Amino acid sequence: MKKQNILVLNGPNLNLLGEREPDQYGDISLDHIKELLHWEFPEVEFCFFQSNHEGDLVDQLHESHQSGVSGIVFNPGAYTHTSVALRDAVKAIAPPVIEVHLSNIYSREPFRHVSHLAPVCVGQISGLGALGYSLAVRWLISSHP
Ligand code: DQA
């Protein structure tokens, strides 16, 4: 059986997870999330990428399309609320993308209530902390076995 190939993509400031606003985002680091995903889904081949730069995230989405990844878990950070370029990139590629947020963006400041990406993603998970990444992977595995 062919191994699932999933990209876990994280946007700006998510490299600071664990130290950054723990009341909002919890005290778990991005490396720890990576370890948990490897542990929970040994059958999946993961690629992890984090960048604070919009264009790097666009490039990564294009590359994942070209390399044929089966799905993408994407926390675009603050670019969620601002980036038409990331929305267009998600729309342009074939792999299904699930938008994930650690915090509940709808219970926060009004400017976070708008996601430019959500309408072009297959779904959105918001407010379930690090578990959101794992649930997104589960969905990708179950819908594209
Ligand atoms: C976030 C929510 C965004 O509004 C914020 O800018 C982030 C993190 C989250 O995971 O809850 O950087 O994407």
Coordinates of N, CA and C and ligand atoms in Angstrom, one line a residue:
M1 N 0.8 -1.2 0.0 CA 0.0 0.0 0.0 C 0.9 1.3 0.0
K2 N 0.5 2.2 -0.8 CA 1.3 3.4 -0.9 C 1.1 4.3 0.4
K3 N 2.3 4.8 0.9 CA 2.2 5.6 2.1 C 1.6 6.9 1.9
Q4 N 0.7 7.4 2.8 CA 0.2 8.7 2.7 C 1.3 9.7 2.9
N5 N 1.2 10.8 2.1 CA 2.3 11.8 2.2 C 1.6 13.2 2.5
I6 N 1.8 13.6 3.7 CA 1.1 14.8 4.2 C 2.0 16.0 4.6
L7 N 1.7 17.1 4.1 CA 2.5 18.3 4.4 C 1.8 19.0 5.6
V8 N 2.6 19.4 6.6 CA 2.1 20.2 7.7 C 2.8 21.5 7.6
L9 N 2.0 22.5 7.2 CA 2.5 23.8 6.9 C 2.1 24.8 8.0
N10 N 3.1 25.6 8.5 CA 2.8 26.6 9.5 C 3.4 27.9 9.1
G11 N 2.5 29.0 9.3 CA 2.9 30.3 8.9 C 3.6 31.1 10.0
P12 N 3.5 32.4 9.9 CA 4.3 33.3 10.8 C 4.1 33.2 12.3
N13 N 5.1 33.3 13.0 CA 5.2 33.3 14.5 C 4.9 31.9 15.1
L14 N 4.6 30.9 14.3 CA 4.3 29.6 14.9 C 5.5 28.9 15.3
N15 N 6.7 29.4 14.8 CA 8.0 28.9 15.3 C 8.1 29.2 16.8
L16 N 7.4 30.2 17.3 CA 7.5 30.6 18.7 C 6.5 29.8 19.6
L17 N 5.8 28.9 19.1 CA 4.8 28.1 19.9 C 5.4 27.6 21.1
G18 N 4.7 27.6 22.2 CA 5.3 27.1 23.4 C 5.7 28.2 24.3
E19 N 6.3 29.3 23.7 CA 6.7 30.4 24.5 C 5.8 31.6 24.2
R20 N 5.2 31.6 23.1 CA 4.4 32.8 22.7 C 2.9 32.7 23.2
E21 N 2.5 33.7 23.9 CA 1.1 33.8 24.5 C 0.5 32.4 24.9
P22 N 1.1 31.7 25.8 CA 0.7 30.4 26.2 C -0.8 30.3 26.6
D23 N -1.4 31.4 27.1 CA -2.8 31.4 27.5 C -3.6 31.2 26.2
Q24 N -3.2 31.7 25.1 CA -3.9 31.7 23.9 C -3.6 30.4 23.1
Y25 N -2.3 30.0 23.0 CA -1.9 28.9 22.1 C -1.4 27.7 22.8
G26 N -1.4 27.7 24.2 CA -0.9 26.5 24.9 C 0.6 26.5 25.1
D27 N 1.1 25.5 25.8 CA 2.6 25.5 26.0 C 3.3 24.5 25.2
I28 N 2.7 24.0 24.2 CA 3.3 22.9 23.4 C 4.0 23.6 22.2
S29 N 5.2 23.1 21.9 CA 6.0 23.7 20.9 C 5.7 23.0 19.5
L30 N 6.1 23.6 18.4 CA 5.9 23.1 17.1 C 6.7 21.7 17.0
D31 N 7.9 21.7 17.6 CA 8.6 20.4 17.5 C 7.8 19.3 18.2
H32 N 7.2 19.7 19.3 CA 6.4 18.7 20.1 C 5.2 18.2 19.3
I33 N 4.6 19.1 18.6 CA 3.4 18.7 17.7 C 3.9 17.8 16.6
K34 N 5.1 18.0 16.1 CA 5.7 17.2 15.1 C 5.9 15.8 15.7
E35 N 6.5 15.7 16.9 CA 6.7 14.4 17.5 C 5.4 13.6 17.7
L36 N 4.4 14.4 18.2 CA 3.1 13.7 18.5 C 2.5 13.1 17.2
L37 N 2.6 13.9 16.1 CA 2.1 13.4 14.8 C 2.8 12.2 14.3
H38 N 4.2 12.2 14.4 CA 5.0 11.0 14.0 C 4.6 9.8 14.9
W39 N 4.3 10.1 16.2 CA 4.0 9.0 17.1 C 2.6 8.4 16.8
E40 N 1.7 9.3 16.5 CA 0.3 8.9 16.3 C 0.1 8.3 14.9
F41 N 0.8 8.7 14.0 CA 0.6 8.3 12.6 C 1.9 7.7 12.0
P42 N 2.4 6.6 12.5 CA 3.7 6.1 12.0 C 3.6 5.7 10.5
E43 N 2.4 5.5 10.1 CA 2.2 5.0 8.7 C 2.2 6.2 7.7
V44 N 2.3 7.4 8.2 CA 2.3 8.6 7.3 C 3.7 9.2 7.1
E45 N 3.9 9.5 5.9 CA 5.2 10.2 5.6 C 4.9 11.7 5.7
F46 N 5.5 12.4 6.7 CA 5.2 13.8 6.9 C 6.3 14.7 6.3
C47 N 5.9 15.9 5.9 CA 6.8 16.9 5.6 C 6.4 18.1 6.4
F48 N 7.3 18.7 7.2 CA 6.9 19.8 8.0 C 7.7 21.0 7.5
F49 N 6.9 22.1 7.4 CA 7.5 23.4 6.9 C 6.9 24.5 7.7
Q50 N 7.8 25.4 8.2 CA 7.3 26.7 8.8 C 8.0 27.8 8.2
S51 N 7.3 28.9 7.9 CA 8.0 30.1 7.5 C 7.2 31.4 7.9
N52 N 8.0 32.4 8.1 CA 7.4 33.7 8.5 C 7.2 34.5 7.3
H53 N 7.4 34.0 6.1 CA 7.3 34.7 4.8 C 6.2 34.2 3.9
E54 N 5.4 35.1 3.5 CA 4.2 34.7 2.7 C 4.6 33.9 1.4
G55 N 5.6 34.5 0.7 CA 6.0 33.9 -0.6 C 6.6 32.5 -0.4
D56 N 7.3 32.2 0.7 CA 7.8 30.9 1.0 C 6.7 29.9 1.1
L57 N 5.6 30.4 1.8 CA 4.4 29.5 2.0 C 3.7 29.2 0.6
V58 N 3.6 30.2 -0.2 CA 3.1 30.0 -1.6 C 3.9 29.0 -2.3
D59 N 5.3 29.2 -2.3 CA 6.2 28.2 -3.0 C 6.0 26.8 -2.5
Q60 N 5.8 26.7 -1.2 CA 5.7 25.3 -0.6 C 4.4 24.7 -1.0
L61 N 3.3 25.5 -1.1 CA 2.0 24.9 -1.6 C 2.2 24.5 -3.1
H62 N 2.9 25.3 -3.9 CA 3.1 24.9 -5.3 C 3.9 23.6 -5.4
E63 N 5.0 23.5 -4.6 CA 5.9 22.3 -4.6 C 5.1 21.1 -4.2
S64 N 4.3 21.2 -3.2 CA 3.6 20.1 -2.7 C 2.6 19.5 -3.8
H65 N 2.1 20.4 -4.6 CA 1.2 20.1 -5.7 C 2.1 19.3 -6.7
Q66 N 3.2 19.8 -7.0 CA 4.1 19.2 -8.0 C 4.6 17.8 -7.6
S67 N 4.9 17.7 -6.3 CA 5.4 16.4 -5.8 C 4.3 15.5 -5.5
G68 N 3.1 15.9 -5.6 CA 2.0 14.9 -5.4 C 1.6 14.6 -4.0
V69 N 1.7 15.5 -3.0 CA 1.4 15.1 -1.7 C -0.1 14.8 -1.6
S70 N -0.5 14.0 -0.7 CA -2.0 13.6 -0.7 C -2.8 14.6 0.1
G71 N -2.2 15.4 1.0 CA -3.1 16.4 1.7 C -2.2 17.3 2.5
I72 N -2.8 18.4 2.9 CA -2.0 19.5 3.5 C -2.8 20.0 4.8
V73 N -2.1 20.1 5.9 CA -2.7 20.6 7.1 C -2.0 22.0 7.2
F74 N -2.8 23.1 7.2 CA -2.2 24.4 7.1 C -2.7 25.3 8.2
N75 N -1.7 25.8 9.0 CA -2.1 26.9 9.9 C -1.4 28.1 9.4
P76 N -2.1 29.0 8.7 CA -1.5 30.2 8.1 C -1.2 31.3 9.0
G77 N -1.5 31.1 10.3 CA -1.2 32.2 11.3 C -2.0 33.5 10.9
A78 N -1.3 34.6 11.1 CA -2.0 35.9 10.8 C -2.3 36.1 9.3
Y79 N -1.6 35.3 8.4 CA -1.9 35.5 7.0 C -3.3 35.0 6.6
T80 N -3.9 34.2 7.5 CA -5.3 33.7 7.4 C -6.2 34.9 7.1
H81 N -5.9 36.0 7.8 CA -6.8 37.2 7.8 C -6.5 38.2 6.7
T82 N -5.3 38.0 6.0 CA -4.9 39.0 5.1 C -4.5 38.6 3.7
S83 N -4.2 37.3 3.6 CA -3.5 36.9 2.3 C -4.4 36.3 1.2
V84 N -4.5 37.2 0.2 CA -5.2 36.7 -1.0 C -4.3 35.8 -1.8
A85 N -2.9 36.0 -1.7 CA -2.0 35.2 -2.4 C -2.0 33.7 -1.9
L86 N -2.2 33.5 -0.6 CA -2.2 32.2 -0.1 C -3.6 31.5 -0.5
R87 N -4.6 32.3 -0.4 CA -5.9 31.8 -0.9 C -5.8 31.3 -2.3
D88 N -5.3 32.1 -3.2 CA -5.1 31.8 -4.6 C -4.3 30.5 -4.8
A89 N -3.2 30.4 -4.0 CA -2.4 29.2 -4.1 C -3.1 28.0 -3.7
V90 N -3.9 28.1 -2.6 CA -4.7 26.9 -2.2 C -5.7 26.5 -3.2
K91 N -6.3 27.5 -3.9 CA -7.3 27.2 -4.9 C -6.6 26.6 -6.1
A92 N -5.4 27.0 -6.4 CA -4.7 26.6 -7.6 C -4.2 25.1 -7.6
I93 N -4.1 24.5 -6.4 CA -3.5 23.2 -6.3 C -4.5 22.1 -6.1
A94 N -4.0 20.9 -6.3 CA -4.9 19.7 -6.3 C -5.1 19.2 -4.8
P95 N -4.0 19.0 -4.0 CA -4.2 18.4 -2.7 C -5.2 19.1 -1.8
P96 N -6.0 18.3 -1.1 CA -7.0 19.0 -0.2 C -6.2 19.7 0.9
V97 N -6.7 20.8 1.3 CA -6.0 21.6 2.4 C -7.0 21.8 3.5
I98 N -6.6 21.5 4.8 CA -7.4 21.7 5.9 C -6.8 22.9 6.7
E99 N -7.5 23.9 7.0 CA -7.0 25.0 7.8 C -7.2 24.7 9.3
V100 N -6.1 24.9 10.0 CA -6.1 24.6 11.4 C -5.6 25.9 12.2
H101 N -6.4 26.1 13.3 CA -5.9 27.2 14.2 C -6.0 26.6 15.6
L102 N -4.9 26.9 16.4 CA -4.9 26.4 17.8 C -6.0 27.1 18.6
S103 N -6.1 28.4 18.4 CA -7.1 29.2 19.2 C -8.4 29.3 18.4
N104 N -9.5 29.6 19.0 CA -10.8 29.8 18.4 C -10.8 31.2 17.8
I105 N -10.5 31.4 16.5 CA -10.4 32.7 15.9 C -11.7 33.5 16.0
Y106 N -12.8 32.8 16.2 CA -14.2 33.4 16.2 C -14.5 34.0 17.6
S107 N -13.7 33.6 18.6 CA -14.0 34.2 19.9 C -13.0 35.3 20.2
R108 N -12.2 35.7 19.2 CA -11.1 36.7 19.5 C -11.5 38.0 18.8
E109 N -10.5 38.8 18.5 CA -10.7 40.2 17.9 C -11.5 40.0 16.6
P110 N -12.3 41.0 16.3 CA -13.1 40.9 15.0 C -12.3 40.7 13.8
F111 N -11.1 41.2 13.7 CA -10.3 41.1 12.5 C -9.8 39.6 12.3
R112 N -9.9 38.8 13.4 CA -9.6 37.4 13.2 C -10.8 36.6 12.8
H113 N -11.9 37.2 12.7 CA -13.1 36.4 12.4 C -13.2 36.1 10.9
V114 N -12.4 36.8 10.1 CA -12.4 36.6 8.6 C -11.2 35.7 8.3
S115 N -11.5 34.6 7.5 CA -10.4 33.8 6.9 C -10.6 33.9 5.4
H116 N -9.5 34.4 4.8 CA -9.5 34.4 3.3 C -9.3 33.0 2.7
L117 N -8.8 32.1 3.6 CA -8.5 30.7 3.1 C -9.7 29.8 3.2
A118 N -10.4 29.9 4.3 CA -11.5 28.9 4.6 C -12.4 28.5 3.4
P119 N -12.8 29.5 2.6 CA -13.7 29.1 1.5 C -13.1 28.2 0.5
V120 N -11.7 28.2 0.4 CA -11.1 27.3 -0.6 C -10.5 26.1 0.0
C121 N -10.6 25.9 1.3 CA -10.1 24.7 2.0 C -11.3 23.7 2.1
V122 N -10.9 22.4 2.3 CA -12.0 21.5 2.5 C -12.7 21.6 3.9
G123 N -12.0 22.2 4.8 CA -12.6 22.4 6.1 C -11.7 23.2 7.0
Q124 N -12.2 23.6 8.2 CA -11.4 24.4 9.1 C -11.6 23.8 10.5
I125 N -10.5 23.8 11.3 CA -10.6 23.4 12.7 C -10.0 24.5 13.5
S126 N -10.8 25.0 14.4 CA -10.3 26.3 15.1 C -10.7 26.1 16.6
G127 N -9.7 26.3 17.5 CA -9.9 26.3 18.9 C -9.7 25.0 19.7
L128 N -9.2 24.0 19.0 CA -9.0 22.7 19.6 C -7.5 22.5 20.0
G129 N -6.7 23.5 20.0 CA -5.3 23.4 20.3 C -4.6 22.5 19.4
A130 N -3.5 21.8 19.9 CA -2.7 21.0 19.1 C -3.5 19.8 18.5
L131 N -4.5 19.4 19.2 CA -5.4 18.3 18.8 C -5.9 18.5 17.3
G132 N -6.1 19.8 17.0 CA -6.6 20.2 15.7 C -5.7 19.6 14.6
Y133 N -4.4 19.6 14.8 CA -3.5 19.1 13.7 C -3.8 17.6 13.5
S134 N -3.9 16.9 14.7 CA -4.1 15.4 14.6 C -5.5 15.1 14.0
L135 N -6.5 15.8 14.3 CA -7.8 15.6 13.7 C -7.8 15.8 12.2
A136 N -7.1 16.8 11.8 CA -7.0 17.1 10.4 C -6.3 16.0 9.6
V137 N -5.2 15.5 10.2 CA -4.5 14.3 9.6 C -5.4 13.1 9.5
R138 N -6.2 12.9 10.6 CA -7.1 11.8 10.6 C -8.1 11.9 9.5
W139 N -8.6 13.1 9.2 CA -9.6 13.3 8.2 C -8.9 13.0 6.8
L140 N -7.7 13.5 6.6 CA -7.0 13.3 5.3 C -6.8 11.8 5.1
I141 N -6.4 11.1 6.1 CA -6.2 9.6 6.0 C -7.5 8.9 5.7
S142 N -8.5 9.3 6.4 CA -9.8 8.5 6.2 C -10.5 8.8 4.8
S143 N -10.3 10.0 4.3 CA -10.9 10.4 3.1 C -10.1 10.1 1.9
H144 N -8.8 9.8 2.1 CA -8.0 9.5 0.9 C -7.1 8.3 1.3
P145 N -7.7 7.1 1.6 CA -7.0 6.0 2.0 C -6.0 5.4 1.0
Ligands
DQA1 C1 -3.6 31.3 14.8 C2 -4.7 32.4 14.9 C3 -4.2 33.6 14.1 O1 -5.2 34.6 14.2 C4 -2.9 34.2 14.7 O2 -2.5 35.3 14.0 C5 -1.9 33.1 14.8 C6 -2.2 31.8 15.2 C7 -3.9 30.1 15.7 O3 -3.3 29.0 15.5 O4 -4.8 30.2 16.6 O5 -0.7 33.4 14.6 O6 -3.5 30.8 13.5

